């Protein structure tokens, strides 16, 4: 059997065309983006930014997010109804950790004069052509990644983040997750890691990549009983799902934004798996001290600390997930910042290697 290339993992059936590919749809999207660009330009300090899945209109005090009409194996924003549903899910889920930041869902409407306008929440006067999430603008200098770059992060701030997360995990839904289902999902994600990291589409050291994949797979099997026990013991929560430094704001109190709203399965995590993800990203930014302090702070409140071996697996596994997602950018028809992604993937492979060969200190297991 021939191994699939990376591209085959994101392509859809060519006969099952996305709305964005149908005649006139690209023009409709361009019109919406142009409207947001004008809206941003009308405010001091305003700008329009493009992300992998959205257009983000940043004003002086508010932010509006328009989802792209895209479909991938793990999400579907390809219809107006799907985008509205995901906007409402984003609002509901993010209010768990940032209730004062997520203000509402607003319609983008076409008036009787044919022009686009921003409608009032829940009161669309005109034809609704799309939906947007409205947020309060946060101070960019207070985001954890920016604060780390400026050397402005204190122990007290990280302890405050840890206590905020501990509150969140104590209150989070704890769905019943079958131990074998939990293990199967981790194995599925690792299979995706393998398919992308070994694909010949990328200029990587494939021998090194194979060694790291094998090491993480061996660690996964070594920790299988511990992982089953985490699920059987009710340790799995509906978490944030995308806990990165650029989503943590060091205000007082801290807020955490941009959870993964489009796939509940990917939000069902062990809290320490999620903390390891943030720890790994902070290590990438040169802040090795943040993860252990977060784990200590959260563990003092919720207990159930993982063993050092399990925590090292979480770190390495999440580094490979990030390497995979980084490389997937290059499989897009017109990737943004193409020069960025392969060096970043190599850095994530470095982090996976460091976690397995030099396991970081983690609280002793209970």
Coordinates of C-alpha atoms in Angstrom, one line a residue:
X1 CA 0.0 0.0 0.0
X2 CA 1.4 3.4 -0.9
X3 CA 1.8 5.9 1.9
X4 CA -0.4 9.0 1.3
X5 CA 1.3 12.3 0.9
X6 CA 0.6 15.1 3.2
X7 CA -1.6 16.8 0.6
X8 CA -4.0 13.9 0.6
X9 CA -4.8 14.4 4.2
X10 CA -6.4 17.8 3.7
X11 CA -7.9 17.5 0.2
X12 CA -11.7 16.8 -0.1
X13 CA -13.5 15.0 -2.8
X14 CA -13.2 17.2 -6.0
X15 CA -16.8 16.5 -6.7
X16 CA -17.8 17.8 -3.3
X17 CA -16.9 21.4 -3.9
X18 CA -16.9 24.0 -1.2
X19 CA -19.2 27.0 -1.5
X20 CA -16.1 29.2 -1.7
X21 CA -15.2 27.4 -5.0
X22 CA -18.6 28.1 -6.6
X23 CA -19.0 30.9 -9.1
X24 CA -19.4 34.3 -7.3
X25 CA -18.5 33.0 -3.8
X26 CA -14.9 34.2 -3.9
X27 CA -16.1 37.6 -4.9
X28 CA -18.6 37.6 -2.0
X29 CA -15.8 36.8 0.5
X30 CA -13.6 39.5 -1.0
X31 CA -16.5 42.0 -0.5
X32 CA -16.8 41.1 3.2
X33 CA -13.1 41.3 3.7
X34 CA -13.1 44.8 2.0
X35 CA -15.9 45.9 4.3
X36 CA -13.9 44.8 7.4
X37 CA -10.8 46.5 6.1
X38 CA -12.7 49.8 5.7
X39 CA -14.1 49.3 9.2
X40 CA -10.7 48.8 10.7
X41 CA -9.2 51.8 8.8
X42 CA -12.0 54.1 10.2
X43 CA -10.6 53.7 13.7
X44 CA -7.3 54.9 15.2
X45 CA -4.9 52.0 15.5
X46 CA -7.3 49.7 13.6
X47 CA -6.1 46.9 11.3
X48 CA -7.3 43.7 9.6
X49 CA -5.4 40.5 10.2
X50 CA -5.7 37.1 8.5
X51 CA -5.4 33.9 10.5
X52 CA -5.6 30.3 9.3
X53 CA -9.4 30.2 9.7
X54 CA -10.6 33.8 10.1
X55 CA -10.3 37.5 9.2
X56 CA -9.9 39.6 12.3
X57 CA -11.0 43.3 12.3
X58 CA -9.2 45.0 15.2
X59 CA -10.6 48.4 16.3
X60 CA -9.6 50.7 19.0
X61 CA -11.8 49.0 21.6
X62 CA -13.5 46.1 19.9
X63 CA -12.5 43.1 17.7
X64 CA -14.7 41.4 15.1
X65 CA -13.9 37.9 13.8
X66 CA -15.2 36.6 10.5
X67 CA -14.8 32.9 9.9
X68 CA -13.5 31.8 6.4
X69 CA -15.9 29.7 4.4
X70 CA -13.6 26.6 4.5
X71 CA -13.9 22.9 5.3
X72 CA -11.2 20.6 6.6
X73 CA -11.5 17.0 8.0
X74 CA -11.7 18.5 11.5
X75 CA -14.1 21.5 10.9
X76 CA -16.7 22.8 8.6
X77 CA -17.3 26.6 8.1
X78 CA -18.4 26.1 4.5
X79 CA -22.1 27.3 5.0
X80 CA -23.7 30.3 6.5
X81 CA -25.5 28.1 9.1
X82 CA -22.3 26.4 10.1
X83 CA -20.5 29.7 10.6
X84 CA -23.3 31.0 12.7
X85 CA -23.3 27.8 14.8
X86 CA -19.6 28.0 15.3
X87 CA -19.7 31.7 16.2
X88 CA -22.3 30.9 18.9
X89 CA -20.2 28.0 20.2
X90 CA -17.1 30.2 20.3
X91 CA -19.1 32.8 22.4
X92 CA -20.4 30.2 24.8
X93 CA -17.2 28.3 25.3
X94 CA -14.9 31.2 25.6
X95 CA -17.1 32.9 28.2
X96 CA -15.9 30.2 30.6
X97 CA -12.4 31.7 30.8
X98 CA -13.0 35.3 29.5
X99 CA -16.7 36.2 30.2
X100 CA -16.1 40.0 29.9
X101 CA -14.1 39.7 26.7
X102 CA -16.7 37.9 24.5
X103 CA -19.5 40.4 23.9
X104 CA -21.8 38.7 21.5
X105 CA -22.5 37.4 17.9
X106 CA -23.4 40.1 15.3
X107 CA -24.8 39.7 11.8
X108 CA -23.2 41.1 8.7
X109 CA -26.2 42.3 6.6
X110 CA -26.9 43.6 3.2
X111 CA -29.3 46.6 3.3
X112 CA -31.9 47.6 0.8
X113 CA -29.2 49.8 -0.9
X114 CA -27.1 46.7 -1.5
X115 CA -24.4 47.8 0.8
X116 CA -22.9 45.7 3.7
X117 CA -23.4 46.9 7.2
X118 CA -22.8 45.6 10.7
X119 CA -26.2 44.5 12.2
X120 CA -27.2 44.8 15.9
X121 CA -26.9 41.6 18.0
X122 CA -29.9 39.3 17.5
X123 CA -31.7 42.0 15.4
X124 CA -30.7 41.7 11.7
X125 CA -32.2 44.5 9.6
X126 CA -31.6 43.2 6.1
X127 CA -30.3 40.0 4.5
X128 CA -27.9 38.2 6.7
X129 CA -24.8 37.4 4.6
X130 CA -22.5 36.3 7.5
X131 CA -21.9 36.2 11.3
X132 CA -19.1 37.7 13.4
X133 CA -17.9 37.2 16.9
X134 CA -17.5 40.5 18.8
X135 CA -14.9 40.8 21.5
X136 CA -13.4 43.5 23.7
X137 CA -9.9 44.3 22.6
X138 CA -7.2 43.2 25.0
X139 CA -3.8 45.0 25.5
X140 CA -1.4 43.2 23.2
X141 CA 1.6 43.9 25.4
X142 CA -0.2 41.9 28.1
X143 CA -0.5 38.7 26.1
X144 CA 1.9 36.1 27.5
X145 CA 4.0 35.7 24.3
X146 CA 4.5 39.4 24.0
X147 CA 5.2 39.8 27.7
X148 CA 7.8 37.0 27.5
X149 CA 9.5 38.7 24.5
X150 CA 9.7 41.9 26.6
X151 CA 10.9 40.2 29.8
X152 CA 7.9 41.4 31.7
X153 CA 6.5 38.2 33.2
X154 CA 6.5 37.7 37.0
X155 CA 6.0 34.6 39.2
X156 CA 2.9 36.2 40.7
X157 CA 1.3 36.6 37.2
X158 CA 1.9 32.9 36.4
X159 CA 0.5 31.8 39.7
X160 CA -2.6 33.9 38.9
X161 CA -3.0 32.2 35.6
X162 CA -2.5 28.8 37.4
X163 CA -5.3 29.7 39.9
X164 CA -7.6 30.8 37.1
X165 CA -7.0 27.5 35.3
X166 CA -7.5 25.6 38.5
X167 CA -10.9 27.3 39.0
X168 CA -11.7 26.4 35.4
X169 CA -10.8 22.7 35.7
X170 CA -12.7 22.4 39.0
X171 CA -15.8 23.7 37.3
X172 CA -15.4 22.1 33.9
X173 CA -17.7 19.4 32.6
X174 CA -16.3 16.0 33.2
X175 CA -17.9 13.8 30.6
X176 CA -17.6 10.0 30.9
X177 CA -14.8 9.0 28.6
X178 CA -14.2 5.3 28.1
X179 CA -10.5 4.5 28.8
X180 CA -10.1 2.7 25.5
X181 CA -11.7 5.5 23.6
X182 CA -9.3 8.0 25.3
X183 CA -6.3 5.9 24.3
X184 CA -7.7 5.4 20.8
X185 CA -8.0 9.1 20.2
X186 CA -4.3 9.7 21.3
X187 CA -3.3 6.9 18.9
X188 CA -5.3 8.5 16.1
X189 CA -3.7 11.8 16.6
X190 CA -0.3 10.2 16.6
X191 CA -1.1 8.4 13.3
X192 CA -1.8 11.9 11.9
X193 CA 1.5 13.1 13.3
X194 CA 3.3 10.3 11.6
X195 CA 1.6 10.8 8.2
X196 CA 2.5 14.5 8.0
X197 CA 6.0 14.4 9.6
X198 CA 7.1 11.5 7.4
X199 CA 5.6 13.0 4.2
X200 CA 8.2 13.8 1.5
X201 CA 6.5 17.2 0.9
X202 CA 8.8 18.7 3.5
X203 CA 12.5 19.4 3.8
X204 CA 13.0 17.7 7.2
X205 CA 15.6 15.2 8.6
X206 CA 13.3 12.2 8.0
X207 CA 15.6 9.8 9.8
X208 CA 15.4 12.0 12.9
X209 CA 11.6 12.4 12.5
X210 CA 11.2 8.7 12.3
X211 CA 13.2 8.2 15.5
X212 CA 11.1 10.8 17.3
X213 CA 7.9 9.3 16.1
X214 CA 9.0 5.8 17.3
X215 CA 10.0 7.2 20.6
X216 CA 6.7 8.9 21.2
X217 CA 4.8 5.8 20.1
X218 CA 6.8 3.7 22.5
X219 CA 6.1 6.2 25.3
X220 CA 2.4 6.2 24.4
X221 CA 2.3 2.4 24.9
X222 CA 4.5 2.6 28.1
X223 CA 2.0 5.0 29.5
X224 CA -1.1 3.2 28.2
X225 CA -2.2 1.9 31.6
X226 CA -1.7 5.4 33.2
X227 CA -3.7 7.0 30.4
X228 CA -6.5 4.5 30.9
X229 CA -6.5 5.2 34.6
X230 CA -6.8 8.9 34.0
X231 CA -9.9 8.4 32.0
X232 CA -11.3 5.7 34.4
X233 CA -10.7 8.1 37.3
X234 CA -12.7 10.9 35.8
X235 CA -9.6 13.1 35.1
X236 CA -10.7 14.1 31.6
X237 CA -12.4 17.5 31.3
X238 CA -13.9 19.6 28.6
X239 CA -10.9 22.0 28.5
X240 CA -9.7 24.9 26.4
X241 CA -8.2 22.8 23.6
X242 CA -5.6 25.3 22.4
X243 CA -3.8 26.6 25.4
X244 CA -1.0 28.7 24.0
X245 CA 0.9 31.9 25.2
X246 CA -0.8 34.1 22.6
X247 CA -4.1 33.2 24.1
X248 CA -3.2 34.1 27.7
X249 CA -3.6 37.7 28.8
X250 CA -1.9 38.8 32.0
X251 CA -4.5 41.3 33.1
X252 CA -5.7 41.3 36.6
X253 CA -7.5 38.9 36.8
X254 CA -6.0 37.0 33.8
X255 CA -8.2 35.9 31.0
X256 CA -7.7 33.2 28.4
X257 CA -9.2 33.4 25.0
X258 CA -9.6 31.5 21.7
X259 CA -10.5 28.1 22.8
X260 CA -10.9 25.4 20.3
X261 CA -14.7 25.7 19.6
X262 CA -15.1 23.6 16.5
X263 CA -14.4 20.1 17.7
X264 CA -15.5 18.9 21.1
X265 CA -13.4 15.7 20.9
X266 CA -10.2 17.8 20.8
X267 CA -11.3 19.7 23.9
X268 CA -11.6 16.5 26.0
X269 CA -8.3 16.5 27.7
X270 CA -6.4 15.7 30.9
X271 CA -5.8 19.1 32.5
X272 CA -2.1 18.2 32.8
X273 CA -2.0 17.3 29.1
X274 CA -3.3 20.8 28.4
X275 CA -0.8 22.4 30.9
X276 CA 2.0 20.4 29.2
X277 CA 0.9 22.0 25.9
X278 CA 1.3 25.5 27.3
X279 CA 4.5 24.5 29.1
X280 CA 5.9 23.3 25.7
X281 CA 5.0 26.5 24.0
X282 CA 6.6 28.6 26.7
X283 CA 9.8 26.4 26.5
X284 CA 9.8 27.3 22.7
X285 CA 9.9 30.9 23.8
X286 CA 12.7 30.3 26.2
X287 CA 10.7 30.3 29.4
X288 CA 11.3 26.8 30.9
X289 CA 10.2 27.9 34.4
X290 CA 6.6 28.7 33.6
X291 CA 5.3 25.1 33.1
X292 CA 6.5 23.7 36.4
X293 CA 5.1 26.6 38.3
X294 CA 1.7 26.3 36.5
X295 CA 1.6 22.5 37.3
X296 CA 2.5 23.1 41.0
X297 CA -0.1 25.9 41.3
X298 CA -2.9 23.8 39.6
X299 CA -2.0 20.6 41.4
X300 CA -2.2 22.3 44.8
X301 CA -5.9 23.0 44.0
X302 CA -7.1 20.0 41.9
X303 CA -4.6 17.2 42.9
X304 CA -4.1 14.2 40.7
X305 CA -0.5 15.0 39.5
X306 CA 0.9 12.9 36.7
X307 CA 4.0 10.9 37.0
X308 CA 7.2 12.4 35.4
X309 CA 7.0 9.8 32.6
X310 CA 3.4 10.6 31.7
X311 CA 4.1 14.4 31.8
X312 CA 7.2 13.9 29.5
X313 CA 5.0 12.0 27.1
X314 CA 2.4 14.8 27.1
X315 CA 5.1 17.3 26.3
X316 CA 6.6 15.3 23.5
X317 CA 3.3 14.3 22.0
X318 CA 2.0 17.9 22.0
X319 CA 5.3 19.0 20.4
X320 CA 4.7 16.6 17.5
X321 CA 1.1 17.7 17.2
X322 CA 2.3 21.3 16.8
X323 CA 4.9 20.2 14.3
X324 CA 2.2 18.5 12.2
X325 CA -0.2 21.5 12.4
X326 CA 2.7 23.8 11.5
X327 CA 3.6 21.8 8.4
X328 CA 0.0 21.5 7.3
X329 CA 0.0 25.3 6.5
X330 CA 2.3 24.4 3.6
X331 CA -0.3 22.1 2.1
X332 CA -2.7 25.0 1.5
X333 CA -3.1 26.1 -2.1
X334 CA -1.7 29.6 -1.2
X335 CA 0.1 29.3 2.2
X336 CA 0.7 32.4 4.2
X337 CA 4.3 33.1 5.2
X338 CA 5.6 29.9 3.6
X339 CA 9.2 30.5 4.8
X340 CA 8.0 30.4 8.4
X341 CA 6.6 26.9 8.8
X342 CA 9.5 24.4 8.2
X343 CA 11.9 26.1 10.6
X344 CA 9.1 26.2 13.2
X345 CA 8.4 22.5 12.7
X346 CA 12.0 21.7 13.3
X347 CA 11.9 23.7 16.5
X348 CA 8.9 21.6 17.7
X349 CA 10.9 18.5 16.9
X350 CA 13.7 19.8 19.0
X351 CA 11.2 20.2 21.9
X352 CA 9.9 16.7 21.5
X353 CA 13.4 15.3 21.5
X354 CA 14.3 17.3 24.6
X355 CA 11.2 16.1 26.5
X356 CA 12.0 12.4 25.8
X357 CA 15.8 12.5 26.1
X358 CA 15.9 15.0 29.0
X359 CA 12.5 14.7 30.7
X360 CA 11.6 17.9 32.5
X361 CA 11.0 17.9 36.2
X362 CA 7.4 17.3 37.0
X363 CA 5.6 16.8 40.3
X364 CA 5.8 13.3 41.6
X365 CA 2.9 11.2 40.8
X366 CA 0.3 10.3 43.4

